[in-house]
XYZ file of C-alpha atoms in Angstrom:
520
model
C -116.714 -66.142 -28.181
C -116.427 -67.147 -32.031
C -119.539 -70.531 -31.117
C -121.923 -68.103 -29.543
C -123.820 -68.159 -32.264
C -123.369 -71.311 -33.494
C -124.191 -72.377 -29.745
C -127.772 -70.270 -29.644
C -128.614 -71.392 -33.012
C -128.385 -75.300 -31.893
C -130.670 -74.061 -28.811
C -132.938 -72.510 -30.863
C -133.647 -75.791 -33.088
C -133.458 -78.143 -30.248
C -135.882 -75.586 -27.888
C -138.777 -75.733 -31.156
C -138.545 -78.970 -32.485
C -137.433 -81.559 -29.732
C -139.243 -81.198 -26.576
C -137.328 -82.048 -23.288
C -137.502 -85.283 -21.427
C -139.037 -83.943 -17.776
C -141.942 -82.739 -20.298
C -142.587 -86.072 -22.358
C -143.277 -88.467 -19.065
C -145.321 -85.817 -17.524
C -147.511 -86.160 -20.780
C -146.880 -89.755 -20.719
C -147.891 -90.112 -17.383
C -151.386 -87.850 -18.289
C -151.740 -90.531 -21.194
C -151.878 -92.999 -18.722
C -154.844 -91.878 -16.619
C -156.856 -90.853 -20.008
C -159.464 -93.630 -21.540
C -158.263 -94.500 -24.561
C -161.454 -94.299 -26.476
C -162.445 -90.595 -25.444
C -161.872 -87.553 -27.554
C -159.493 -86.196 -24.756
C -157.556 -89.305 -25.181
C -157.237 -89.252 -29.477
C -155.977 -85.858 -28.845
C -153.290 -87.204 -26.794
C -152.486 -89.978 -28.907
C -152.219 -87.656 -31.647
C -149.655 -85.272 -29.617
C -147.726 -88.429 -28.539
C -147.319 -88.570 -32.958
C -146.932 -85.505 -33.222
C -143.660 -85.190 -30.820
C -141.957 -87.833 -32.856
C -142.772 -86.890 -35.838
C -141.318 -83.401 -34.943
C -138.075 -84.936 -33.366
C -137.437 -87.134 -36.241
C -137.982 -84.441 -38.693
C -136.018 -82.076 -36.705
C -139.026 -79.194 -37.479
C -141.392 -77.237 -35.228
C -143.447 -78.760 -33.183
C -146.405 -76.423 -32.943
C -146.560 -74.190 -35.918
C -146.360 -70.811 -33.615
C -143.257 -71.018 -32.632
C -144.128 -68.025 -29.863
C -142.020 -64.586 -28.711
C -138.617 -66.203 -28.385
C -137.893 -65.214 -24.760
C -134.296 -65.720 -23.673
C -132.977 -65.463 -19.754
C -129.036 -65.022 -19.885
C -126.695 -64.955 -16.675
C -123.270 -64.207 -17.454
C -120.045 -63.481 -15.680
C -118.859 -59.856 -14.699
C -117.223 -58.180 -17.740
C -118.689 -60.571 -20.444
C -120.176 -58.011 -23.675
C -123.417 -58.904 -23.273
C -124.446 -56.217 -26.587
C -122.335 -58.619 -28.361
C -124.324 -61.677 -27.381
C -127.377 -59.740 -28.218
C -125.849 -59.245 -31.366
C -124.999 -63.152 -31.703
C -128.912 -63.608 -30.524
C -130.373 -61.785 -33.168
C -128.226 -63.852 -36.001
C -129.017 -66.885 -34.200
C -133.112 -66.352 -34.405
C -132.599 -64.521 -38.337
C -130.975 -67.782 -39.395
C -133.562 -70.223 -37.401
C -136.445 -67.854 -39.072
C -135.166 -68.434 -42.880
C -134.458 -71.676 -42.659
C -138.129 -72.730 -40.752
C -137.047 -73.662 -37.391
C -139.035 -70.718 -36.230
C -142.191 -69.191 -38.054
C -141.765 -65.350 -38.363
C -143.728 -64.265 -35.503
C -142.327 -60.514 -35.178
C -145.504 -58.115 -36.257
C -145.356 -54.114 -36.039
C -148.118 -53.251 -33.374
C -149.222 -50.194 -34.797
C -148.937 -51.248 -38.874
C -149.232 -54.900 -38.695
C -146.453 -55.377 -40.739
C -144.624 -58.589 -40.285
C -140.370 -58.384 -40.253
C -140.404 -61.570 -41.726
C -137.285 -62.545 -39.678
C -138.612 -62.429 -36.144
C -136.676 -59.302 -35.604
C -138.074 -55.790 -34.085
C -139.027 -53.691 -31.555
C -138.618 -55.910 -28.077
C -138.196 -59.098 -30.192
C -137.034 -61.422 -29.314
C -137.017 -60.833 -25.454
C -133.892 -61.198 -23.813
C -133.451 -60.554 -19.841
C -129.206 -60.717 -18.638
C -128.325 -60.863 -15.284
C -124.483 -61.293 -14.356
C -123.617 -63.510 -11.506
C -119.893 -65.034 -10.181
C -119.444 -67.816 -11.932
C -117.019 -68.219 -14.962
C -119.496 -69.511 -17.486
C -122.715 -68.755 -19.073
C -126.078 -70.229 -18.644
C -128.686 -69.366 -21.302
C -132.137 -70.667 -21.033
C -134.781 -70.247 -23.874
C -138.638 -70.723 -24.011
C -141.100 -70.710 -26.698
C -143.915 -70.150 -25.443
C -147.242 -69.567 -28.300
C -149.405 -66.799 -28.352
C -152.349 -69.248 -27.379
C -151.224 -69.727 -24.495
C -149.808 -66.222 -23.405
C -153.318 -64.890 -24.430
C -154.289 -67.385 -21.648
C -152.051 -65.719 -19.015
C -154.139 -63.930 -16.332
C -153.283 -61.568 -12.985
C -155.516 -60.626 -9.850
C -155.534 -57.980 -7.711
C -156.601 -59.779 -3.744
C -159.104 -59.105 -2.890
C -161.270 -60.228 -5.311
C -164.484 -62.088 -6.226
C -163.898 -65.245 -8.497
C -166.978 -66.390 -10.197
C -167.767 -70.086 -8.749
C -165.403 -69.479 -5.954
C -166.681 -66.325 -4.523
C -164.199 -63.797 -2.415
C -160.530 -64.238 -2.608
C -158.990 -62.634 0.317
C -154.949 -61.988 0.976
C -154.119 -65.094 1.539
C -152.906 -68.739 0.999
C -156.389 -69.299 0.435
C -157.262 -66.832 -1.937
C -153.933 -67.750 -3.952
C -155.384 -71.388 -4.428
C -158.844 -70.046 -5.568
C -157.340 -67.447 -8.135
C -154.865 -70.297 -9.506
C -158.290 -73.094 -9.673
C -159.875 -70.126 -11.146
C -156.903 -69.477 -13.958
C -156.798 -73.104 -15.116
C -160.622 -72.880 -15.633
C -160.529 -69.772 -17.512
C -158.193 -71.729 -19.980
C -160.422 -73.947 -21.032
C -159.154 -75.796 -24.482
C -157.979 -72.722 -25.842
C -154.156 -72.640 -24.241
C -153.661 -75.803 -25.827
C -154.453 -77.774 -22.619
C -153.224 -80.165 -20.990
C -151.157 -77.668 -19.609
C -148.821 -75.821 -17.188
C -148.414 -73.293 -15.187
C -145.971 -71.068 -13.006
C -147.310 -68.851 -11.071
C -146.173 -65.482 -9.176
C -147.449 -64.265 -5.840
C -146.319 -60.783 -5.107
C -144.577 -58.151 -7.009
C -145.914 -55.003 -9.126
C -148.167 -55.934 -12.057
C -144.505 -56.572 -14.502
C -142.785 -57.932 -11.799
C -145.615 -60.542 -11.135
C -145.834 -61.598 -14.733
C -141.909 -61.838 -15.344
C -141.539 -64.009 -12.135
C -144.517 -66.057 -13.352
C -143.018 -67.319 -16.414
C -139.544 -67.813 -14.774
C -141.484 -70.738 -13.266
C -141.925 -72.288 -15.942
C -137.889 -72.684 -16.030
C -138.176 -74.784 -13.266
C -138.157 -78.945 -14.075
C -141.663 -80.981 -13.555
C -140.400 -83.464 -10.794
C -138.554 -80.846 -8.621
C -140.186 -79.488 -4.950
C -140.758 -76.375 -4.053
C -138.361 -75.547 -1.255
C -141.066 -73.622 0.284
C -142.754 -75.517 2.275
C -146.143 -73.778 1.973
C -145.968 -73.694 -1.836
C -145.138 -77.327 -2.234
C -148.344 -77.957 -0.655
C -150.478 -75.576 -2.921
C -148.324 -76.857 -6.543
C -149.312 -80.415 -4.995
C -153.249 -79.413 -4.315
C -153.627 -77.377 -7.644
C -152.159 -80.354 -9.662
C -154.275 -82.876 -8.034
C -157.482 -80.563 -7.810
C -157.415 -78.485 -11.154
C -157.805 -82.253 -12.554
C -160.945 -82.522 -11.539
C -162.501 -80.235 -13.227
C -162.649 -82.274 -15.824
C -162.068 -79.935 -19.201
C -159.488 -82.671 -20.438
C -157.062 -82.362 -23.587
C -158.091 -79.396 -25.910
C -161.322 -79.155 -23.873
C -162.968 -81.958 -24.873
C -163.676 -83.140 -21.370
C -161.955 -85.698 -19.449
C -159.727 -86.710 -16.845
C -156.543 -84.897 -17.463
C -156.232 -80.878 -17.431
C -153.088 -79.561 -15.718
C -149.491 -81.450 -16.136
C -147.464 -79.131 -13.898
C -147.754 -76.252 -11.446
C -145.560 -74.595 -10.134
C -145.277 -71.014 -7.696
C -142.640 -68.787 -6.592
C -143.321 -65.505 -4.319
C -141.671 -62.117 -4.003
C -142.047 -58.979 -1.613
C -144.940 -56.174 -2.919
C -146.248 -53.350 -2.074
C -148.790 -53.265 1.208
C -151.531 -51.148 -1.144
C -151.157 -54.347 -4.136
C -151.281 -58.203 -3.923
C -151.154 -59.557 -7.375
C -151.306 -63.356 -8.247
C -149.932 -63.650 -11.849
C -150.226 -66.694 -13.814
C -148.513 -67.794 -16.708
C -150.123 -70.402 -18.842
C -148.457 -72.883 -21.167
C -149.406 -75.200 -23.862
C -148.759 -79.046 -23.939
C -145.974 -78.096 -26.368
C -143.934 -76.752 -23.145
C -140.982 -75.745 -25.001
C -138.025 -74.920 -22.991
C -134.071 -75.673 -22.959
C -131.385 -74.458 -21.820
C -127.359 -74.340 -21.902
C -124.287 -73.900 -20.158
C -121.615 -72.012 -22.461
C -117.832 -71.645 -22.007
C -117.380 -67.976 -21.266
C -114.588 -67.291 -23.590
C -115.385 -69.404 -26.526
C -119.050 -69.529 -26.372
C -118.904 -73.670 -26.782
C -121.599 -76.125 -25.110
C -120.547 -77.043 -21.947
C -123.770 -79.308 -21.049
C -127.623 -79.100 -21.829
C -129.484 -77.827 -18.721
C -132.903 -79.909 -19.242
C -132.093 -83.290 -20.166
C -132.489 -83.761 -24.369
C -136.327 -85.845 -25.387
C -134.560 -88.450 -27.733
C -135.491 -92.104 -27.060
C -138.131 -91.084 -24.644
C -141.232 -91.995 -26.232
C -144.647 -90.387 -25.611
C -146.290 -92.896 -27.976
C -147.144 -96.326 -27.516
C -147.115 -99.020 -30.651
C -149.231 -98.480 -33.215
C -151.205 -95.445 -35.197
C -152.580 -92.699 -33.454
C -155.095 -92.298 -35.246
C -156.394 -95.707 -35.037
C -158.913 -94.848 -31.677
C -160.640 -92.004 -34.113
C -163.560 -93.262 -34.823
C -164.095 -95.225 -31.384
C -164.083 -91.417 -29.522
C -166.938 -91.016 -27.334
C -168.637 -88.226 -26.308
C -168.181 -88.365 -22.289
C -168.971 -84.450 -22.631
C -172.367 -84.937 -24.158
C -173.986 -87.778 -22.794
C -176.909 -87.420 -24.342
C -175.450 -87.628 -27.788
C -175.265 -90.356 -30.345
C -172.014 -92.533 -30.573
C -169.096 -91.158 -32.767
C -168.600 -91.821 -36.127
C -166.030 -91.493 -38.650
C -167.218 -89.162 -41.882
C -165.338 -88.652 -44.936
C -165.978 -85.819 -47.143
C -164.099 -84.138 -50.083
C -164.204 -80.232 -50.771
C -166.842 -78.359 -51.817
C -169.273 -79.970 -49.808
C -172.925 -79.357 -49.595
C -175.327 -78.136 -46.954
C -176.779 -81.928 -46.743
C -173.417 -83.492 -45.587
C -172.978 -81.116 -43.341
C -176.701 -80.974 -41.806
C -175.995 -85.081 -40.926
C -173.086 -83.961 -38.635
C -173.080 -84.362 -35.062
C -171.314 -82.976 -32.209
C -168.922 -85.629 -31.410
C -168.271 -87.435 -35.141
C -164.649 -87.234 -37.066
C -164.366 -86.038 -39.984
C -161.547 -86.656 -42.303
C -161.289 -84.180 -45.300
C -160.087 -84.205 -48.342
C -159.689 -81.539 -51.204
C -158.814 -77.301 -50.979
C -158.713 -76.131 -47.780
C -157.870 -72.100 -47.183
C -156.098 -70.898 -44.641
C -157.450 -67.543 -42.448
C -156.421 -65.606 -39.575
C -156.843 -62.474 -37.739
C -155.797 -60.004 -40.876
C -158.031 -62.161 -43.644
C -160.965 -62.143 -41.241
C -160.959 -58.600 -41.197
C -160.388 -57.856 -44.479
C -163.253 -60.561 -45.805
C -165.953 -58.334 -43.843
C -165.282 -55.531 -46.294
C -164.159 -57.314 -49.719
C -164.745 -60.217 -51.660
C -162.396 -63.158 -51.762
C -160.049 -64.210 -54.074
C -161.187 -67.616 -54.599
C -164.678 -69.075 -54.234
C -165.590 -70.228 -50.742
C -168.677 -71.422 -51.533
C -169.232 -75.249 -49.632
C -165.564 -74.382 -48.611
C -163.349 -74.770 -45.592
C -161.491 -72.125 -43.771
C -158.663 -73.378 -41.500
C -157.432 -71.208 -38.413
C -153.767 -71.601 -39.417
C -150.814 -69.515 -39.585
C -148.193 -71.999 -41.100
C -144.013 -72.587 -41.106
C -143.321 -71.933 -44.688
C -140.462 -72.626 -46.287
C -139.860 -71.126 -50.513
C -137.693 -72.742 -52.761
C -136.956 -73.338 -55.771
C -139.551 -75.981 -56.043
C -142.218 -73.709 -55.162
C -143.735 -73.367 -51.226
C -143.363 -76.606 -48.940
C -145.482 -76.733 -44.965
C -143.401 -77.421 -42.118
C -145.721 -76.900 -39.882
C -149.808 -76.247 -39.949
C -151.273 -76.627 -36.838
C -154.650 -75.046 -35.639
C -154.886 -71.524 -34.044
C -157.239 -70.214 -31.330
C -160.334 -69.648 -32.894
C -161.870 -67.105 -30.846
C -159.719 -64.439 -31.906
C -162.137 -64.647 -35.080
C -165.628 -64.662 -32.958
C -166.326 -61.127 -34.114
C -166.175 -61.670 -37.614
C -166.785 -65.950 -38.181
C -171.006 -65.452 -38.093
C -170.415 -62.464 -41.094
C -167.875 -64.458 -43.153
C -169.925 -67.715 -43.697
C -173.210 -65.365 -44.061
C -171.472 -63.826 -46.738
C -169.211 -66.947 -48.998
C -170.886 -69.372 -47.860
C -168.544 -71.570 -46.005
C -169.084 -74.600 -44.797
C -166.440 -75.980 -42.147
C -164.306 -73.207 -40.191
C -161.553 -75.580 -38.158
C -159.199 -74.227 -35.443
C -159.203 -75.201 -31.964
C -160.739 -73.884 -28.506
C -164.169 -73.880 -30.271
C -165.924 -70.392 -30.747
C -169.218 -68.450 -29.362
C -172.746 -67.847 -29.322
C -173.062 -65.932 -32.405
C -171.067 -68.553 -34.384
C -173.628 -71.310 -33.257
C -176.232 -69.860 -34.548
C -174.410 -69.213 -38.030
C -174.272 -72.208 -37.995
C -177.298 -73.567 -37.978
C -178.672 -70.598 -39.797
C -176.797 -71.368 -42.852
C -175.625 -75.266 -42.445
C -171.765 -75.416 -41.237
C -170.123 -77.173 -38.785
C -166.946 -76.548 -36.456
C -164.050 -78.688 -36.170
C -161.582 -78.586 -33.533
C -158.225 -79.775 -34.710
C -155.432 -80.694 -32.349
C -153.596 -77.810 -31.050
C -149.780 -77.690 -31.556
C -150.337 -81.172 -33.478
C -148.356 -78.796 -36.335
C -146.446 -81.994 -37.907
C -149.605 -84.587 -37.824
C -151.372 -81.954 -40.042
C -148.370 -81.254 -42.347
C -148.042 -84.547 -43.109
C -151.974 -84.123 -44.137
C -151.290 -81.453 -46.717
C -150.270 -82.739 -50.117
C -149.331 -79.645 -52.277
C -149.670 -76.111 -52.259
C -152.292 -74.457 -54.639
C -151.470 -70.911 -54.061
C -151.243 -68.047 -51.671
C -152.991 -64.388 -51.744
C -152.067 -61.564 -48.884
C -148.763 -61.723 -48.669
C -148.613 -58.844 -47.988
C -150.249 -59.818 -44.390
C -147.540 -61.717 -43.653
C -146.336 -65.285 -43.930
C -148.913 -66.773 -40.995
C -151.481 -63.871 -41.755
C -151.686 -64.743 -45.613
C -154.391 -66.987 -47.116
C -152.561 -70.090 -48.428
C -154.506 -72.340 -50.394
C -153.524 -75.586 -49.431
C -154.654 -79.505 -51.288
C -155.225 -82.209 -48.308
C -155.756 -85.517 -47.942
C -156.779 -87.682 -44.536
C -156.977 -84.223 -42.565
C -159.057 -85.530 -39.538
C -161.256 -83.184 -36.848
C -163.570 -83.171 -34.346
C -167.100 -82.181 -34.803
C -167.433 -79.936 -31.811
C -169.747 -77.273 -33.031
C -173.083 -78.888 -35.298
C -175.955 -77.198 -37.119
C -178.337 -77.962 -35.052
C -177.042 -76.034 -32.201
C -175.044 -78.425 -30.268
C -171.428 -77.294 -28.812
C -169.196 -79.659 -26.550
C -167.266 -76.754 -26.085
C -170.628 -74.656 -24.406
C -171.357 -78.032 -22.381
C -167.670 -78.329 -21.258
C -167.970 -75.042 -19.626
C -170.869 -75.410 -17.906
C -169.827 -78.771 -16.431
C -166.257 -77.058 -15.442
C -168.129 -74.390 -13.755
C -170.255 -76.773 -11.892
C -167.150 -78.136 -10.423
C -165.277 -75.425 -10.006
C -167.997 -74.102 -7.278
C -166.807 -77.342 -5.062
C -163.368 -75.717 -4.394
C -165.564 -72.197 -2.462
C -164.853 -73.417 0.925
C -161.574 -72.546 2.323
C -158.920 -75.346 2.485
C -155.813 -73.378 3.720
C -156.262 -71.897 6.793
């Protein structure tokens, strides 16, 4: 098999940078029912960019290029340590060269391998079967979205839906009740697969092999088609929209699959996944390892994006979400900036910064509670990012910088800009209560960038100033980063407003609707 590797290393590139074609027209078609002038619809138009920009520059999509997760069938008597082995070079070489960010982090010393390499990573699952070539299947799936993954135990009580019993029923309210719990922070508009059935592993695993499965095909159960056909029309109207900024669009795909379980357990597992639904697959020639034929068909020349710039809608968003609100405006402010700028924001208006920007994620957080920083934050920004890097010898170069999930930092956010006196924190999925009233305690704002968007915002950032913590790790370190035109949504204000707060509420309102039983 001397192109295994070769063969895995082209699946590797195509799975992060080039999403497939099934997954572009479902976002296409989300576009389509999405007003134009609505936050929920510049988020859109700026993943539409984003896509091509990714395709064209053949580099990550989404900046976390997730636990690579690799489902192998193979014929009888094919070594399958040796295509481990070929694996392993495939995702070292995709690491160094930035197709994939290094992702791979010691759980007990939070050191990072640095070449996506370690204990259980990457995850690869073989299964042999009778025919005489070998079908390899990849998905990247972002830990924004696997933190949104979420199992039941029937019977249960849902809040909004009340009991869940064992049931076709109860499956339907536990599924409404997992694309609710999402909110903005899986990156939404989403998909999901879902697994009825199982033990608690066994639920999970068969979960995410839904999401293997193509957008347009039908569920050859009967009973499931139904329920992937109620839950994609339904789960729409709860109207969290793109990122969670409210609107018409929230779920792009669901699909279910079922398996035997014990009498004593009935699990419902659901795997969530991003807009950035990256997924591919291949058929390999068993004794040479060569490409036989792409499984999902290849995204070139199907365009998410419609003529003109993305962008251009910015400053036209309005605030469905917040109808009592003021209409949106475009601001444009440069780094440091003062409490008085920030004090005229409103939930709703885009910003578009300029100037230093610092990067800050789980590891920085924690170690800012307990030491001073390295550079002054005063009237500064912190960005939720863990970027694609790339070192040469012209210095450090972004490949990809989009937003993570900022609630990950809730503990610690209120403390930090208490203590430097920061002034924007950006990310995306919006934060809690005691970051509100940091906020208006101490005049700073929240800005929700585009999730995944990881090519939009590296075209934003002009130069890198610097870097301290490597020693955290290439995502986990705090890279100081020059910007220009980096644009955000206000969705967090001084004066105690929060779209994502109202979002929530208004979800929640809805989501009480679905209570009565629909499957009998």
């Amino acid at each position: 098999m001397r192109r295994f590797e070769d063969s895995l290393y082209e699946l590797i590139v195509e799975t992060s940078t080039n999403l497939p074609g099934d997954v572009r027209r479902a976002i296409a078609e989300g576009r389509s029912r999405e007003d134009r002038a609505s936050r929920s619809g510049l988020a859109l138009a700026t993943i539409a960019q984003n896509i091509g920009m990714a395709e064209m520059e053949v580099s990550p999509i989404c900046q976390d290029t997730g636990m690579p997760t690799f489902i192998i069938h193979t014929p009888v008597g094919v070594n399958q340590l040796a295509i481990k082995r070929d694996i392993e070079a495939a995702v070292r070489k995709a690491t160094k060269e930035g197709k994939l960010r290094p992702n791979s982090v010691d759980s007990l010393t939070g050191a990072n391998s640095g070449d996506n390499l370690g204990g259980g990573t990457p995850v690869v699952h073989f299964e042999q079967w009778e025919e005489d070539q070998i079908d390899v299947r990849l998905i990247l799936k972002g830990g924004g979205c696997e933190n949104k993954n979420i199992q039941y135990s029937l019977p249960a009580e849902l809040e909004g839906l009340g009991k869940a019993g064992r049931d076709l029923d109860g499956i339907r309210k536990c599924i409404l009740h997992a694309v609710y719990q999402a909110q903005g922070q899986g990156c939404s508009a989403g998909f999901i697969g879902v697994g009825i059935g199982g033990d608690r592993a066994s639920g999970y695993e068969l979960a995410k092999k839904q999401l293997f499965r193509k957008t347009g095909d039908t569920n050859p159960v009967p009973e499931l088609a139904e329920l992937e056909d109620y839950v994609l029309e339904h789960a729409n109207e709860l109207g969290i929209g793109t990122m969670g900024f409210g609107g018409e669009v929230t779920l792009l795909g669901c699909k279910i699959g079922v398996m035997n379980r014990l009498p004593a357990s009935f699990f419902v597992s659901v795997a969530y996944n991003c807009w950035a639904f990256r997924r591919q697959g291949l058929l390999l020639d068993a004794g040479t390892g060569e490409i036989r034929e792409w499984l999902y068909e290849r995204g070139t020349g199907i365009s998410v994006e419609e003529e003109g710039a993305a962008t251009e809608a910015a400053a036209e968003a309005a605030p469905e979400a917040v109808p009592d609100a003021p209409p949106s405006r475009e601001v444009r402010l440069t780094t440091p900036i003062s409490e008085e700028d920030i004090r005229s924001l409103r939930v709703g208006d885009v910003v578009i910064l300029s100037g230093e920007m610092h990067t800050g994620r789980d590891a920085l957080h924690k170690h800012l509670i307990d030491h001073d920083s390295p550079v002054d934050l005063g009237g500064g920004v912190i960005y939720h990012c863990g970027p694609v890097m790339l070192n040469d010898e012209a210095g450090w170069h972004v490949k990809a910088a989009g937003p993570t999930t900022s609630i990950r930092e809730e503990p610690y956010q209120a403390d930090i800009i208490r203590k430097f006196g920061i002034r924007a924190v950006i990310g995306k999925g919006g934060m809690g209560a005691k970051t509100l009233q940091a906020l208006g305690e101490h005049g700073a704002v929240y800005l929700n960038a585009i999730g995944g968007a990881a090519q939009y915002y590296a075209e934003c950032i002009k130069n890198v100033n610097g870097a301290d913590f490597m020693e955290f790790g290439i995502p986990e370190a705090m890279w100081h980063l020059q910007v220009e035109g980096f644009a955000a949504i206000v969705t967090m204000d001084s004066h105690g407003g929060s779209l994502h707060a109202d979002v929530e509420k208004n979800s929640a309102e809805k989501l009480a609707a679905f209570r009565e039983p629909v499957f009998k």
